[in-house]
Amino acid sequence: MLADQLYELHIAAGKDQEYLERWPGDTDLLGVLDFAQEYARALKGDSFQKAAVLRMQLAQWLRLAADPFQLAAIDDARTGPQPLTWETIALSLGYLSRSGNPNPGSAKNLRDRLYVAVNGEPGDRRQPQVAHLIDRREAERRRAELRFIEAGEARYAEVDAVARALLDRYEAGEVLADPEDDGFWWEELAGAVVDRQGPADRARLAVYVRAVVRQTYAFSKRTNQEPASTDMSRELLERAAAISGLGATPARE
């Protein structure tokens, strides 16, 4: 959602700006952060400040999200066919003493901190800095979930209408479909339209809309076919792409 909000700020600032063609896509979060920093000055006034806050939040999320990967890498290095010593790991990470020698204790402490931060519970207080990381991760998770739900609630009526229209056009055969695909995302979308138990379920509806649109455009691009067979269905796909964060065309793929 942070990436979507950044893209929307840049779109609002100038839809005809050529630099927008370089948008990396909402799944490449590191690329989004790099893009948003490079073109930060393309935004003015409140948009500039809002984008700066979104960049801060995205950078923080990426740091926290990287913890499980670094923990797994350290464990693999320690347990692989040729296990590395803590001294070697410390050297690889740049953990050196004042005399320039590897500091294995620092490497071990990093592994311990990562393990508790990734697998610990908020009540785990073995190390104050670890407890802080756990609390921060949980708080960020709650904030992200709340932002996701609030955004979904704000546009639910529009997304619901588009989702139903998409399903109608798909069932009518007007939307391009890969004959070898099992229709998984279309089934998920149909289920989400019918089964909406609460705010989180309503928010996820946009996720399924995004998935079917992304899949349709990707197959269209691979096969050099039109994504829809009628003007109405093509316009509907573009509208669905816009409200689900993909932009108005498959060019962002």
CSV table of C-alpha atoms in Angstrom, one decimal:
chain,number,residue,atom,x,y,z
A,1,MET,CA,0.0,0.0,0.0
A,2,LEU,CA,2.9,2.4,0.7
A,3,ALA,CA,4.1,1.9,-2.9
A,4,ASP,CA,0.6,2.5,-4.3
A,5,GLN,CA,0.4,5.8,-2.4
A,6,LEU,CA,3.7,6.9,-3.7
A,7,TYR,CA,2.7,6.1,-7.2
A,8,GLU,CA,-0.6,8.0,-6.8
A,9,LEU,CA,1.3,11.1,-5.6
A,10,HIS,CA,3.5,11.1,-8.6
A,11,ILE,CA,0.6,10.4,-11.0
A,12,ALA,CA,-1.3,13.4,-9.5
A,13,ALA,CA,1.8,15.6,-9.9
A,14,GLY,CA,2.0,15.1,-13.6
A,15,LYS,CA,0.4,12.3,-15.6
A,16,ASP,CA,2.3,13.2,-18.7
A,17,GLN,CA,5.7,13.1,-17.1
A,18,GLU,CA,8.0,10.7,-19.0
A,19,TYR,CA,9.8,9.6,-15.8
A,20,LEU,CA,6.7,7.8,-14.7
A,21,GLU,CA,7.4,5.2,-17.4
A,22,ARG,CA,10.3,4.1,-15.2
A,23,TRP,CA,8.1,3.2,-12.3
A,24,PRO,CA,9.4,-0.3,-11.3
A,25,GLY,CA,6.0,-1.8,-10.3
A,26,ASP,CA,4.4,-2.1,-6.9
A,27,THR,CA,6.1,-5.5,-6.2
A,28,ASP,CA,9.6,-4.2,-6.4
A,29,LEU,CA,9.6,-2.3,-3.2
A,30,LEU,CA,13.4,-1.5,-3.1
A,31,GLY,CA,13.0,-0.2,-6.7
A,32,VAL,CA,10.1,1.9,-5.6
A,33,LEU,CA,12.1,3.4,-2.8
A,34,ASP,CA,15.0,4.2,-5.2
A,35,PHE,CA,12.6,5.7,-7.8
A,36,ALA,CA,10.8,7.8,-5.1
A,37,GLN,CA,14.1,9.2,-3.9
A,38,GLU,CA,15.5,9.9,-7.3
A,39,TYR,CA,12.3,11.8,-8.4
A,40,ALA,CA,11.4,13.3,-5.0
A,41,ARG,CA,11.9,16.9,-6.3
A,42,ALA,CA,9.2,16.2,-9.0
A,43,LEU,CA,6.7,16.7,-6.2
A,44,LYS,CA,5.8,20.0,-4.7
A,45,GLY,CA,4.2,21.3,-1.5
A,46,ASP,CA,2.2,18.8,0.6
A,47,SER,CA,2.9,16.1,-1.9
A,48,PHE,CA,6.6,16.4,-1.3
A,49,GLN,CA,6.2,16.1,2.4
A,50,LYS,CA,3.7,13.2,2.2
A,51,ALA,CA,6.1,11.3,-0.1
A,52,ALA,CA,9.0,11.8,2.3
A,53,VAL,CA,6.9,10.3,5.1
A,54,LEU,CA,5.9,7.3,2.9
A,55,ARG,CA,9.6,6.8,2.0
A,56,MET,CA,10.5,6.8,5.6
A,57,GLN,CA,7.8,4.2,6.4
A,58,LEU,CA,8.8,2.1,3.4
A,59,ALA,CA,12.5,2.1,4.3
A,60,GLN,CA,11.6,1.1,7.9
A,61,TRP,CA,9.4,-1.7,6.6
A,62,LEU,CA,12.1,-3.0,4.3
A,63,ARG,CA,14.7,-3.1,7.1
A,64,LEU,CA,12.3,-5.1,9.4
A,65,ALA,CA,11.3,-7.3,6.5
A,66,ALA,CA,15.0,-8.2,5.8
A,67,ASP,CA,15.6,-9.6,9.3
A,68,PRO,CA,14.2,-13.1,8.5
A,69,PHE,CA,16.4,-13.3,5.4
A,70,GLN,CA,19.5,-12.3,7.2
A,71,LEU,CA,18.8,-14.8,10.0
A,72,ALA,CA,18.3,-17.6,7.5
A,73,ALA,CA,21.5,-16.7,5.7
A,74,ILE,CA,23.5,-16.7,8.9
A,75,ASP,CA,22.1,-20.1,9.9
A,76,ASP,CA,22.8,-21.5,6.5
A,77,ALA,CA,26.3,-20.3,6.7
A,78,ARG,CA,26.7,-21.9,10.1
A,79,THR,CA,25.1,-25.3,9.1
A,80,GLY,CA,26.0,-25.8,5.5
A,81,PRO,CA,28.3,-28.5,4.0
A,82,GLN,CA,31.3,-26.4,5.1
A,83,PRO,CA,30.1,-24.4,8.1
A,84,LEU,CA,31.7,-21.0,8.6
A,85,THR,CA,33.2,-19.9,11.9
A,86,TRP,CA,31.8,-17.0,13.8
A,87,GLU,CA,35.1,-15.2,13.0
A,88,THR,CA,34.5,-15.6,9.3
A,89,ILE,CA,30.9,-14.4,9.6
A,90,ALA,CA,32.1,-11.4,11.6
A,91,LEU,CA,34.6,-10.6,9.0
A,92,SER,CA,32.0,-10.8,6.2
A,93,LEU,CA,29.7,-8.5,8.2
A,94,GLY,CA,32.5,-6.0,9.0
A,95,TYR,CA,32.3,-6.7,12.7
A,96,LEU,CA,35.9,-5.8,13.7
A,97,SER,CA,37.6,-5.0,16.9
A,98,ARG,CA,39.6,-1.8,17.4
A,99,SER,CA,42.7,-3.8,16.4
A,100,GLY,CA,41.1,-4.8,13.1
A,101,ASN,CA,40.5,-8.4,14.0
A,102,PRO,CA,37.1,-10.1,13.5
A,103,ASN,CA,34.8,-9.9,16.5
A,104,PRO,CA,32.9,-13.2,16.7
A,105,GLY,CA,30.9,-12.0,19.8
A,106,SER,CA,29.3,-9.3,17.8
A,107,ALA,CA,28.2,-11.8,15.0
A,108,LYS,CA,26.7,-14.1,17.6
A,109,ASN,CA,24.9,-11.2,19.2
A,110,LEU,CA,23.4,-10.2,15.9
A,111,ARG,CA,22.2,-13.8,15.3
A,112,ASP,CA,20.6,-13.8,18.8
A,113,ARG,CA,18.9,-10.5,18.2
A,114,LEU,CA,17.6,-11.5,14.8
A,115,TYR,CA,16.3,-14.8,16.1
A,116,VAL,CA,14.3,-13.2,18.9
A,117,ALA,CA,13.2,-10.3,16.7
A,118,VAL,CA,11.9,-12.8,14.1
A,119,ASN,CA,10.6,-15.6,16.3
A,120,GLY,CA,10.1,-13.9,19.7
A,121,GLU,CA,6.9,-12.6,21.3
A,122,PRO,CA,6.2,-9.1,22.5
A,123,GLY,CA,6.6,-10.3,26.1
A,124,ASP,CA,10.2,-11.6,25.5
A,125,ARG,CA,12.5,-9.2,27.3
A,126,ARG,CA,15.8,-10.9,27.2
A,127,GLN,CA,17.5,-7.9,25.7
A,128,PRO,CA,16.1,-4.4,25.8
A,129,GLN,CA,17.0,-3.6,22.2
A,130,VAL,CA,15.5,-6.9,21.0
A,131,ALA,CA,12.3,-6.2,22.9
A,132,HIS,CA,12.2,-2.8,21.2
A,133,LEU,CA,12.5,-4.4,17.8
A,134,ILE,CA,9.7,-6.9,18.6
A,135,ASP,CA,7.4,-4.1,19.7
A,136,ARG,CA,8.3,-2.0,16.7
A,137,ARG,CA,7.7,-4.9,14.3
A,138,GLU,CA,4.3,-5.6,15.9
A,139,ALA,CA,3.3,-1.9,15.9
A,140,GLU,CA,4.3,-1.6,12.3
A,141,ARG,CA,2.3,-4.8,11.5
A,142,ARG,CA,-0.8,-3.3,13.2
A,143,ARG,CA,-0.3,0.1,11.5
A,144,ALA,CA,0.1,-1.6,8.1
A,145,GLU,CA,-3.1,-3.7,8.6
A,146,LEU,CA,-5.0,-0.6,9.7
A,147,ARG,CA,-3.9,1.4,6.7
A,148,PHE,CA,-4.8,-1.6,4.5
A,149,ILE,CA,-8.3,-1.8,6.0
A,150,GLU,CA,-8.9,2.0,6.0
A,151,ALA,CA,-7.9,2.2,2.3
A,152,GLY,CA,-10.1,-0.7,1.4
A,153,GLU,CA,-13.1,0.7,3.3
A,154,ALA,CA,-12.7,4.1,1.6
A,155,ARG,CA,-12.9,2.7,-1.9
A,156,TYR,CA,-14.9,-0.5,-1.2
A,157,ALA,CA,-18.1,0.5,-3.0
A,158,GLU,CA,-16.1,1.4,-6.2
A,159,VAL,CA,-14.0,-1.8,-6.0
A,160,ASP,CA,-17.0,-4.0,-5.4
A,161,ALA,CA,-18.8,-2.5,-8.4
A,162,VAL,CA,-15.7,-3.0,-10.6
A,163,ALA,CA,-15.2,-6.5,-9.3
A,164,ARG,CA,-18.8,-7.6,-10.2
A,165,ALA,CA,-18.5,-6.0,-13.6
A,166,LEU,CA,-15.2,-7.7,-14.3
A,167,LEU,CA,-16.7,-11.1,-13.4
A,168,ASP,CA,-19.7,-10.5,-15.7
A,169,ARG,CA,-17.4,-9.6,-18.6
A,170,TYR,CA,-15.1,-12.6,-17.9
A,171,GLU,CA,-18.0,-15.0,-17.8
A,172,ALA,CA,-19.3,-13.5,-21.0
A,173,GLY,CA,-15.9,-14.3,-22.6
A,174,GLU,CA,-15.0,-10.6,-23.3
A,175,VAL,CA,-11.8,-10.7,-21.1
A,176,LEU,CA,-8.7,-12.4,-22.4
A,177,ALA,CA,-7.9,-15.6,-20.5
A,178,ASP,CA,-5.0,-18.0,-20.7
A,179,PRO,CA,-6.6,-21.4,-21.8
A,180,GLU,CA,-3.9,-23.2,-19.7
A,181,ASP,CA,-4.6,-21.3,-16.6
A,182,ASP,CA,-6.9,-22.8,-14.0
A,183,GLY,CA,-8.8,-19.6,-13.3
A,184,PHE,CA,-7.5,-19.5,-9.7
A,185,TRP,CA,-7.6,-15.7,-9.2
A,186,TRP,CA,-11.0,-15.4,-10.9
A,187,GLU,CA,-12.4,-18.0,-8.5
A,188,GLU,CA,-10.8,-16.1,-5.6
A,189,LEU,CA,-12.4,-12.9,-6.8
A,190,ALA,CA,-15.8,-14.5,-7.2
A,191,GLY,CA,-15.5,-15.9,-3.7
A,192,ALA,CA,-14.4,-12.5,-2.3
A,193,VAL,CA,-17.4,-10.7,-3.9
A,194,VAL,CA,-19.8,-13.1,-2.2
A,195,ASP,CA,-18.1,-13.7,1.1
A,196,ARG,CA,-17.3,-10.4,2.9
A,197,GLN,CA,-17.4,-11.0,6.6
A,198,GLY,CA,-15.6,-7.8,7.8
A,199,PRO,CA,-13.4,-4.8,6.9
A,200,ALA,CA,-10.3,-6.9,6.3
A,201,ASP,CA,-12.2,-9.1,3.8
A,202,ARG,CA,-13.6,-6.1,2.0
A,203,ALA,CA,-10.1,-4.6,1.8
A,204,ARG,CA,-8.7,-7.8,0.3
A,205,LEU,CA,-11.2,-7.5,-2.6
A,206,ALA,CA,-8.9,-5.0,-4.2
A,207,VAL,CA,-6.0,-7.5,-4.0
A,208,TYR,CA,-8.0,-10.0,-6.1
A,209,VAL,CA,-9.0,-7.4,-8.6
A,210,ARG,CA,-5.4,-6.5,-9.0
A,211,ALA,CA,-4.4,-10.1,-9.4
A,212,VAL,CA,-6.9,-10.8,-12.3
A,213,VAL,CA,-6.0,-7.6,-14.0
A,214,ARG,CA,-2.3,-8.2,-13.7
A,215,GLN,CA,-2.8,-11.8,-15.0
A,216,THR,CA,-4.9,-10.6,-18.0
A,217,TYR,CA,-2.4,-7.9,-19.0
A,218,ALA,CA,0.6,-10.2,-18.6
A,219,PHE,CA,-1.0,-12.8,-20.9
A,220,SER,CA,-2.0,-10.1,-23.3
A,221,LYS,CA,1.6,-8.9,-23.5
A,222,ARG,CA,3.0,-12.4,-23.9
A,223,THR,CA,0.7,-13.3,-26.7
A,224,ASN,CA,0.4,-9.9,-28.4
A,225,GLN,CA,-3.4,-10.0,-28.1
A,226,GLU,CA,-5.9,-7.4,-26.9
A,227,PRO,CA,-6.8,-7.8,-23.2
A,228,ALA,CA,-10.5,-7.5,-24.0
A,229,SER,CA,-12.7,-8.0,-27.0
A,230,THR,CA,-15.0,-4.9,-26.5
A,231,ASP,CA,-14.4,-1.3,-25.8
A,232,MET,CA,-16.5,-1.5,-22.7
A,233,SER,CA,-14.4,-4.4,-21.3
A,234,ARG,CA,-11.1,-2.6,-22.2
A,235,GLU,CA,-12.3,0.5,-20.3
A,236,LEU,CA,-13.4,-1.7,-17.4
A,237,LEU,CA,-9.9,-3.3,-17.2
A,238,GLU,CA,-8.2,0.1,-17.2
A,239,ARG,CA,-10.5,1.3,-14.5
A,240,ALA,CA,-9.8,-1.8,-12.4
A,241,ALA,CA,-6.1,-1.4,-12.9
A,242,ALA,CA,-6.2,2.2,-11.8
A,243,ILE,CA,-8.2,1.6,-8.6
A,244,SER,CA,-6.1,-1.5,-7.6
A,245,GLY,CA,-2.8,0.3,-7.9
A,246,LEU,CA,-1.5,-1.0,-11.2
A,247,GLY,CA,-2.0,2.2,-13.2
A,248,ALA,CA,-4.2,2.7,-16.2
A,249,THR,CA,-2.3,0.4,-18.6
A,250,PRO,CA,-0.3,-2.8,-18.6
A,251,ALA,CA,2.9,-0.7,-19.3
A,252,ARG,CA,3.9,-0.9,-15.7
A,253,GLU,CA,4.3,-4.7,-15.9
